[in-house]
Short mmCIF file of C-alpha atoms in Angstrom, two decimals:
data_model
loop_
_atom_site.label_atom_id
_atom_site.label_comp_id
_atom_site.label_asym_id
_atom_site.label_seq_id
_atom_site.Cartn_x
_atom_site.Cartn_y
_atom_site.Cartn_z
CA MET A 1 -19.57 -49.91 -4.58
CA ALA A 2 -22.85 -49.73 -6.56
CA SER A 3 -25.78 -51.83 -5.35
CA SER A 4 -27.37 -54.49 -7.57
CA SER A 5 -30.39 -52.26 -8.09
CA ASP A 6 -28.11 -49.47 -9.25
CA ALA A 7 -26.35 -51.80 -11.65
CA PHE A 8 -29.56 -52.58 -13.46
CA ALA A 9 -31.13 -49.12 -13.19
CA PRO A 10 -32.13 -47.62 -16.52
CA PRO A 11 -29.96 -44.78 -17.81
CA PRO A 12 -31.12 -41.24 -16.94
CA PRO A 13 -33.46 -39.80 -19.51
CA ALA A 14 -31.79 -37.66 -22.12
CA ALA A 15 -32.39 -33.93 -21.95
CA PRO A 16 -35.16 -32.82 -24.27
CA ARG A 17 -33.82 -31.71 -27.62
CA ALA A 18 -35.53 -28.35 -27.28
CA ALA A 19 -33.78 -27.63 -23.95
CA THR A 20 -30.41 -28.68 -25.37
CA ALA A 21 -30.92 -26.49 -28.41
CA ALA A 22 -31.93 -23.53 -26.24
CA ALA A 23 -28.83 -23.89 -24.07
CA GLY A 24 -26.68 -24.00 -27.18
CA VAL A 25 -28.29 -20.87 -28.56
CA VAL A 26 -27.73 -19.01 -25.26
CA LEU A 27 -24.08 -20.09 -25.22
CA LEU A 28 -23.55 -18.99 -28.82
CA LEU A 29 -25.22 -15.62 -28.17
CA THR A 30 -23.07 -15.10 -25.06
CA LEU A 31 -19.88 -15.91 -26.97
CA ALA A 32 -20.93 -13.69 -29.86
CA ALA A 33 -21.70 -10.79 -27.51
CA GLY A 34 -18.34 -11.19 -25.82
CA LEU A 35 -16.50 -11.33 -29.14
CA ALA A 36 -18.38 -8.30 -30.45
CA GLY A 37 -17.73 -6.31 -27.26
CA THR A 38 -14.03 -7.13 -27.36
CA ALA A 39 -13.76 -6.28 -31.07
CA TRP A 40 -15.50 -2.95 -30.45
CA ALA A 41 -13.16 -2.12 -27.57
CA VAL A 42 -10.12 -2.85 -29.76
CA ALA A 43 -11.52 -0.90 -32.73
CA THR A 44 -12.32 2.18 -30.63
CA GLY A 45 -8.98 2.18 -28.85
CA GLN A 46 -10.40 1.26 -25.44
CA LEU A 47 -8.41 -1.98 -25.40
CA ASP A 48 -4.83 -2.54 -26.57
CA LEU A 49 -4.11 -6.22 -27.13
CA LEU A 50 -0.38 -5.55 -27.57
CA PRO A 51 0.58 -2.93 -24.95
CA ALA A 52 4.26 -3.92 -25.20
CA PRO A 53 6.38 -4.14 -28.37
CA VAL A 54 6.38 -7.61 -29.96
CA THR A 55 9.91 -8.92 -30.22
CA ARG A 56 11.21 -12.37 -31.06
CA GLU A 57 12.44 -12.85 -27.51
CA ALA A 58 9.13 -11.71 -26.00
CA PHE A 59 7.19 -14.05 -28.28
CA LEU A 60 9.38 -17.06 -27.56
CA ASP A 61 9.39 -16.70 -23.77
CA GLY A 62 5.64 -16.16 -23.62
CA ARG A 63 5.55 -12.50 -22.64
CA THR A 64 3.55 -11.55 -25.74
CA THR A 65 0.84 -14.15 -25.17
CA ARG A 66 0.67 -13.28 -21.47
CA GLY A 67 0.22 -9.65 -22.40
CA VAL A 68 -2.63 -10.51 -24.76
CA ALA A 69 -4.26 -12.64 -22.07
CA ASP A 70 -3.96 -9.85 -19.50
CA ALA A 71 -5.41 -7.35 -21.98
CA LEU A 72 -8.36 -9.64 -22.75
CA GLY A 73 -9.01 -9.84 -19.03
CA GLN A 74 -9.62 -6.09 -19.12
CA ALA A 75 -12.10 -6.31 -21.98
CA PRO A 76 -15.58 -4.95 -21.14
CA PRO A 77 -17.33 -8.37 -21.18
CA ALA A 78 -14.65 -9.84 -18.91
CA ARG A 79 -14.88 -6.91 -16.50
CA ILE A 80 -18.66 -7.11 -16.42
CA ALA A 81 -18.54 -10.83 -15.71
CA ALA A 82 -15.92 -10.35 -12.99
CA ASP A 83 -17.90 -7.52 -11.38
CA ALA A 84 -21.05 -9.64 -11.43
CA GLU A 85 -19.23 -12.57 -9.85
CA ARG A 86 -17.78 -10.42 -7.05
CA ALA A 87 -21.13 -8.73 -6.40
CA ALA A 88 -22.93 -12.07 -6.20
CA GLY A 89 -20.27 -13.48 -3.87
CA TRP A 90 -20.66 -10.55 -1.49
CA LEU A 91 -24.44 -10.26 -1.57
CA LEU A 92 -25.14 -14.00 -1.29
CA LEU A 93 -22.19 -15.33 0.74
CA ARG A 94 -20.55 -12.23 2.24
CA ASP A 95 -17.39 -13.27 0.40
CA LEU A 96 -14.91 -10.49 -0.47
CA GLY A 97 -12.58 -12.44 -2.73
CA PRO A 98 -9.00 -13.59 -2.19
CA GLN A 99 -7.48 -10.27 -1.11
CA VAL A 100 -9.91 -8.93 1.51
CA ARG A 101 -11.34 -10.34 4.73
CA GLN A 102 -14.18 -9.04 6.91
CA GLY A 103 -13.67 -8.91 10.66
CA CYS A 104 -16.25 -7.28 12.89
CA PRO A 105 -19.26 -5.84 11.02
CA GLY A 106 -18.07 -3.06 8.71
CA TRP A 107 -14.36 -3.75 9.34
CA LEU A 108 -12.29 -4.96 6.38
CA PHE A 109 -8.70 -6.18 6.42
CA LEU A 110 -6.08 -6.97 3.80
CA ALA A 111 -5.68 -10.75 3.56
CA GLU A 112 -1.90 -10.37 3.19
CA GLU A 113 -1.70 -9.08 6.76
CA LEU A 114 -3.04 -12.40 8.06
CA MET A 115 -0.91 -14.88 6.09
CA PRO A 116 2.82 -15.51 6.65
CA HIS A 117 5.25 -15.72 3.74
CA PRO A 118 7.62 -18.71 3.37
CA ASP A 119 11.16 -17.83 4.47
CA GLY A 120 9.88 -14.51 5.75
CA GLU A 121 12.75 -13.94 8.17
CA THR A 122 15.28 -14.42 5.38
CA HIS A 123 13.52 -11.87 3.19
CA ALA A 124 13.34 -9.44 6.11
CA ARG A 125 17.08 -9.75 6.78
CA ARG A 126 17.87 -8.99 3.15
CA ARG A 127 15.73 -5.88 3.31
CA ALA A 128 17.54 -4.78 6.47
CA GLU A 129 20.83 -5.15 4.61
CA VAL A 130 19.53 -2.94 1.80
CA VAL A 131 18.53 -0.24 4.29
CA ALA A 132 21.89 -0.46 6.10
CA ARG A 133 23.84 0.00 2.86
CA LEU A 134 21.71 2.98 1.89
CA HIS A 135 22.22 4.49 5.35
CA GLN A 136 25.98 4.23 4.99
CA ALA A 137 25.92 5.82 1.53
CA LEU A 138 23.80 8.71 2.78
CA GLN A 139 26.04 9.20 5.81
CA HIS A 140 29.02 9.72 3.50
CA ARG A 141 27.08 12.58 1.90
CA GLY A 142 26.12 14.14 5.22
CA ILE A 143 22.47 13.11 4.90
CA HIS A 144 20.50 11.79 7.87
CA LEU A 145 18.13 8.81 7.48
CA LEU A 146 15.29 7.75 9.78
CA VAL A 147 13.24 4.61 9.08
CA ALA A 148 9.62 4.62 10.30
CA VAL A 149 7.83 1.25 10.37
CA VAL A 150 4.04 1.43 9.91
CA PRO A 151 2.33 -1.43 11.79
CA ASP A 152 -0.32 -3.61 10.20
CA LYS A 153 -3.91 -2.49 10.63
CA SER A 154 -4.66 -6.00 11.94
CA ARG A 155 -2.04 -5.49 14.67
CA ILE A 156 -3.39 -2.17 15.93
CA ALA A 157 -7.11 -2.87 15.40
CA HIS A 158 -6.85 -6.47 16.61
CA ASP A 159 -10.02 -6.04 18.66
CA ARG A 160 -11.88 -5.51 15.37
CA LEU A 161 -10.84 -8.87 13.87
CA CYS A 162 -13.85 -10.78 15.26
CA GLY A 163 -12.70 -14.30 14.46
CA LEU A 164 -10.01 -13.53 11.90
CA ARG A 165 -6.70 -15.02 13.01
CA ARG A 166 -3.40 -13.20 12.70
CA ALA A 167 -0.36 -15.49 12.43
CA ALA A 168 1.54 -15.85 15.72
CA ALA A 169 4.79 -15.61 13.76
CA PHE A 170 4.06 -11.91 13.24
CA ASP A 171 4.15 -11.06 16.94
CA GLY A 172 7.79 -9.98 17.18
CA ARG A 173 8.81 -9.45 13.58
CA VAL A 174 8.94 -5.64 13.71
CA GLN A 175 11.03 -5.69 16.88
CA ARG A 176 13.43 -8.25 15.40
CA TRP A 177 13.77 -6.26 12.18
CA MET A 178 14.39 -3.00 14.00
CA GLU A 179 17.00 -4.64 16.23
CA THR A 180 18.83 -5.70 13.06
CA LEU A 181 18.70 -2.12 11.76
CA ARG A 182 19.89 -0.62 15.02
CA ALA A 183 22.74 -3.11 15.23
CA ALA A 184 23.85 -1.69 11.88
CA GLY A 185 23.56 1.86 13.20
CA VAL A 186 20.37 2.72 11.31
CA PRO A 187 17.99 5.02 13.26
CA ALA A 188 14.47 3.57 13.27
CA VAL A 189 11.14 4.17 14.97
CA ASP A 190 8.27 1.72 15.42
CA LEU A 191 4.97 3.59 15.08
CA ALA A 192 2.94 0.80 16.72
CA PRO A 193 3.11 2.16 20.31
CA ALA A 194 1.74 5.56 19.29
CA LEU A 195 -1.09 4.07 17.24
CA ALA A 196 -1.89 1.41 19.85
CA ALA A 197 -2.14 4.09 22.54
CA LEU A 198 -4.64 5.98 20.38
CA GLN A 199 -6.68 2.81 19.89
CA GLN A 200 -6.66 2.12 23.63
CA GLN A 201 -8.07 5.60 24.22
CA GLY A 202 -11.13 4.62 22.19
CA THR A 203 -10.17 6.41 18.97
CA ASP A 204 -9.62 4.27 15.88
CA ALA A 205 -6.26 4.80 14.20
CA PHE A 206 -7.27 3.18 10.89
CA PHE A 207 -10.21 3.50 8.54
CA ARG A 208 -12.73 0.66 8.73
CA THR A 209 -12.89 -0.06 5.00
CA ASP A 210 -9.37 1.02 4.00
CA THR A 211 -5.86 -0.30 4.55
CA HIS A 212 -4.57 3.10 5.69
CA TRP A 213 -4.51 5.08 8.88
CA ASN A 214 -7.14 7.79 9.31
CA GLU A 215 -6.40 11.43 10.13
CA ASP A 216 -6.11 10.72 13.88
CA GLY A 217 -3.70 7.87 13.26
CA ALA A 218 -1.66 9.86 10.75
CA GLN A 219 -1.28 12.73 13.20
CA ARG A 220 -0.14 10.45 16.04
CA ALA A 221 2.32 8.71 13.73
CA ALA A 222 3.74 12.03 12.52
CA GLU A 223 4.21 13.23 16.08
CA ALA A 224 6.06 9.99 16.94
CA VAL A 225 8.38 10.47 13.96
CA ALA A 226 9.07 14.07 14.97
CA ARG A 227 9.97 12.96 18.51
CA ALA A 228 12.37 10.36 17.11
CA VAL A 229 14.03 12.98 14.89
CA ARG A 230 14.56 15.38 17.79
CA ALA A 231 15.74 12.60 20.11
CA GLN A 232 18.70 12.15 17.79
CA GLY A 233 19.60 15.81 18.12
CA TRP A 234 18.48 16.71 14.60
CA GLN A 235 16.77 20.05 14.06
CA PRO A 236 15.16 20.19 10.60
CA ALA A 237 15.28 23.46 8.66
CA PRO A 238 14.12 25.85 7.33
CA PRO A 239 11.64 26.63 10.12
CA GLN A 240 8.00 26.91 9.10
CA SER A 241 4.79 26.74 11.13
CA TYR A 242 1.49 25.39 9.84
CA GLU A 243 -2.12 25.73 10.83
CA ILE A 244 -4.28 22.58 10.63
CA VAL A 245 -7.65 23.22 8.99
CA ARG A 246 -10.20 20.38 9.03
CA GLU A 247 -12.70 20.25 6.20
CA PRO A 248 -16.38 19.24 6.66
CA ALA A 249 -17.01 15.51 6.95
CA ALA A 250 -17.69 13.65 3.68
CA VAL A 251 -18.16 10.03 2.63
CA ARG A 252 -14.78 8.42 1.98
CA PRO A 253 -14.62 5.34 -0.30
CA GLY A 254 -12.35 2.64 1.14
CA ASP A 255 -9.66 1.01 -0.99
CA LEU A 256 -10.54 -2.42 0.42
CA VAL A 257 -14.06 -2.10 -1.00
CA ARG A 258 -12.49 -1.41 -4.39
CA LEU A 259 -9.99 -4.25 -3.97
CA ALA A 260 -12.86 -6.61 -3.21
CA GLY A 261 -14.49 -5.60 -6.49
CA ILE A 262 -17.77 -4.39 -5.00
CA ASP A 263 -17.27 -0.64 -5.28
CA ARG A 264 -19.72 -0.41 -8.21
CA LEU A 265 -22.59 -1.67 -6.08
CA PRO A 266 -25.01 0.91 -4.65
CA LEU A 267 -23.68 2.28 -1.36
CA ARG A 268 -26.52 0.67 0.59
CA TRP A 269 -25.34 -2.77 -0.59
CA GLN A 270 -21.67 -2.20 0.22
CA PRO A 271 -20.08 -2.51 3.67
CA GLN A 272 -21.18 0.43 5.76
CA ALA A 273 -19.65 3.59 4.31
CA GLU A 274 -17.58 5.84 6.56
CA THR A 275 -17.02 9.56 6.63
CA ALA A 276 -13.82 11.49 7.17
CA ARG A 277 -12.76 15.09 7.59
CA ALA A 278 -9.97 15.89 5.16
CA VAL A 279 -7.25 18.19 6.48
CA ARG A 280 -5.49 21.19 4.99
CA PHE A 281 -2.21 22.68 6.19
CA ASP A 282 -1.79 26.42 5.80
CA ALA A 283 1.65 27.94 6.23
CA VAL A 284 1.72 30.57 8.97
CA GLY A 285 3.96 33.55 8.31
CA ALA A 286 7.29 33.35 6.51
CA GLY A 287 10.06 30.99 7.50
CA THR A 288 12.98 32.60 9.34
CA GLY A 289 16.52 31.55 9.97
CA GLY A 290 16.76 29.54 6.76
CA THR A 291 19.96 31.16 5.49
CA ALA A 292 21.94 28.95 3.12
CA THR A 293 25.51 28.06 4.00
CA GLU A 294 28.44 26.82 1.94
CA ASP A 295 27.76 23.20 2.83
CA ASP A 296 24.04 23.53 2.21
CA LEU A 297 23.09 20.96 -0.43
CA PHE A 298 20.17 23.13 -1.55
CA GLY A 299 20.61 26.17 -3.74
CA ASP A 300 17.64 27.92 -2.09
CA ALA A 301 17.38 28.03 1.70
CA GLY A 302 13.58 28.14 1.43
CA LEU A 303 13.33 24.74 -0.27
CA PRO A 304 12.41 21.70 1.86
CA ARG A 305 15.45 19.95 3.27
CA THR A 306 13.36 17.05 4.55
CA ALA A 307 12.17 14.33 2.16
CA LEU A 308 9.50 11.74 2.92
CA LEU A 309 9.83 8.45 1.02
CA GLY A 310 7.56 5.45 1.18
CA THR A 311 4.15 4.23 0.17
CA SER A 312 0.52 5.31 -0.04
CA PHE A 313 0.57 5.78 3.75
CA SER A 314 2.56 8.95 3.07
CA ARG A 315 -0.14 10.07 0.64
CA ASN A 316 -3.17 9.35 2.82
CA ALA A 317 -4.93 11.15 5.67
CA GLY A 318 -2.58 14.13 5.56
CA PHE A 319 0.44 12.30 6.99
CA ALA A 320 3.00 14.45 5.15
CA GLY A 321 1.23 17.60 6.30
CA PHE A 322 1.04 16.41 9.90
CA LEU A 323 4.76 15.59 9.68
CA ALA A 324 5.57 19.09 8.44
CA HIS A 325 3.43 20.52 11.25
CA ALA A 326 5.14 18.38 13.92
CA LEU A 327 8.66 19.06 12.61
CA ARG A 328 7.85 22.74 11.95
CA THR A 329 9.53 22.58 8.55
CA PRO A 330 8.43 21.92 4.96
CA VAL A 331 8.43 18.26 3.92
CA ALA A 332 8.77 17.12 0.30
CA ASN A 333 6.51 14.09 -0.11
CA PHE A 334 7.76 11.35 -2.47
CA GLY A 335 5.41 8.63 -1.29
CA ARG A 336 4.31 6.26 -4.03
CA ASP A 337 1.06 4.31 -4.26
CA GLY A 338 1.83 0.60 -4.51
CA GLY A 339 5.46 1.24 -3.60
CA ASN A 340 5.61 -1.63 -1.09
CA PHE A 341 9.04 -1.82 0.53
CA SER A 342 11.37 -0.05 -1.89
CA GLY A 343 9.38 1.16 -4.92
CA GLY A 344 8.98 4.70 -3.65
CA ALA A 345 12.57 5.01 -2.49
CA ALA A 346 13.95 3.58 -5.75
CA ALA A 347 11.87 5.98 -7.83
CA TYR A 348 13.05 8.93 -5.75
CA PHE A 349 16.77 8.13 -5.97
CA ALA A 350 16.45 7.56 -9.72
CA GLY A 351 14.65 10.87 -10.24
CA PRO A 352 15.65 14.50 -10.77
CA ALA A 353 14.62 15.73 -7.30
CA TRP A 354 17.37 13.66 -5.69
CA ARG A 355 20.01 14.67 -8.22
CA GLN A 356 19.18 18.37 -8.28
CA THR A 357 18.23 19.12 -4.66
CA PRO A 358 19.35 16.38 -2.26
CA PRO A 359 17.84 16.76 1.23
CA ARG A 360 19.53 16.86 4.60
CA LEU A 361 17.00 14.54 6.28
CA ILE A 362 15.23 11.54 4.73
CA ILE A 363 12.32 9.83 6.47
CA TRP A 364 11.61 6.42 4.93
CA GLU A 365 8.15 5.09 5.81
CA ILE A 366 7.91 1.29 5.44
CA PRO A 367 4.76 -0.81 6.09
CA GLU A 368 5.24 -3.85 8.31
CA ARG A 369 3.41 -6.13 5.87
CA THR A 370 6.13 -5.60 3.23
CA LEU A 371 9.05 -6.74 5.39
CA GLN A 372 8.76 -10.49 4.78
CA ARG A 373 7.41 -10.54 1.23
CA PRO A 374 9.44 -12.53 -1.34
CA VAL A 375 12.25 -10.35 -2.63
CA GLN A 376 12.61 -11.51 -6.23
CA ASP A 377 10.43 -8.73 -7.65
CA GLU A 378 12.54 -5.99 -6.09
CA ALA A 379 15.99 -6.74 -7.51
CA GLN A 380 15.94 -3.83 -9.97
CA GLN A 381 14.71 -1.42 -7.31
CA TRP A 382 17.58 -2.43 -5.03
CA GLU A 383 20.05 -1.79 -7.83
CA ALA A 384 18.81 1.81 -7.94
CA LEU A 385 19.37 2.14 -4.19
CA ALA A 386 22.86 0.68 -4.50
CA THR A 387 23.93 3.53 -6.79
CA VAL A 388 23.21 6.29 -4.25
#
């Protein structure tokens, strides 16, 4: 409640007309610059305001206007403003935006790994059903499937969280999901023990500023997958040995720095950069014993009979190469950046490689953090898997 002195206080003095006029001029100049920059981007073809065809249905349900709004968000003035906002948030407040969190100094984590999804167990069960149906369909064609679950970085590098809290509901979700798969007869391997053992030995399994495993983690994970394949009595073919060649160390930009929107800052202002030694896999000698048989689904015995499906984990740190080295056979890598749970698998089974040269062994790499995500965005992908 206002005091009596407040009630009779004189109104605040009006802003000087000159200051008001100056603010208005600055606002008009800013708007004009933004409009001019956007018009230039459209005129020069750098910005397409209508990336999708305009149909009556798209206009009426709002897809056209949403597309225009999304395109305007990519206009140069909007990007510059967004970059400036993210840079200021990091430099002044050490804020990395809604998708990235900082743990111990220099260690970044994906925010999604720390937050549970509503009805997560229900979504996970539906995904297990999708995998079980695919396994049955592949079995009928004489094709072996192995599911490999990639643990969250925040699970393995939990000692690098430094105050960040990981939801307790995540503690047993991989085990519960794998039990559901195994009850349906689906072979599966949890890569957490192998990566945790590496971490306990004092060697990080994940990059500090990236969501993915590093070369050491990728190699341990590949070896764990190879052990699981052999434990089921499967011997991949054709045989092929590889030599691992490690390149000189070089600075490696982390995807979490990019996701936080601060990758355009000078390196000295970003989270501490890290270096990595990229790996190369050189085939040693010629494969032997790869003679095709009547029931061979490949027309050429020298082609890979092992396919790797999954996400950007399959495309990072040489995982596919380490897998080929551990299995001693060529591996065809169909990992897909941004594939989440089923994007990579759906694209593979809808593509020509599956139709023309089906494999004998499929390894499906699935990140833990995708298991409990809402499923509504994956309906079309699951339809592709249902047609296998």
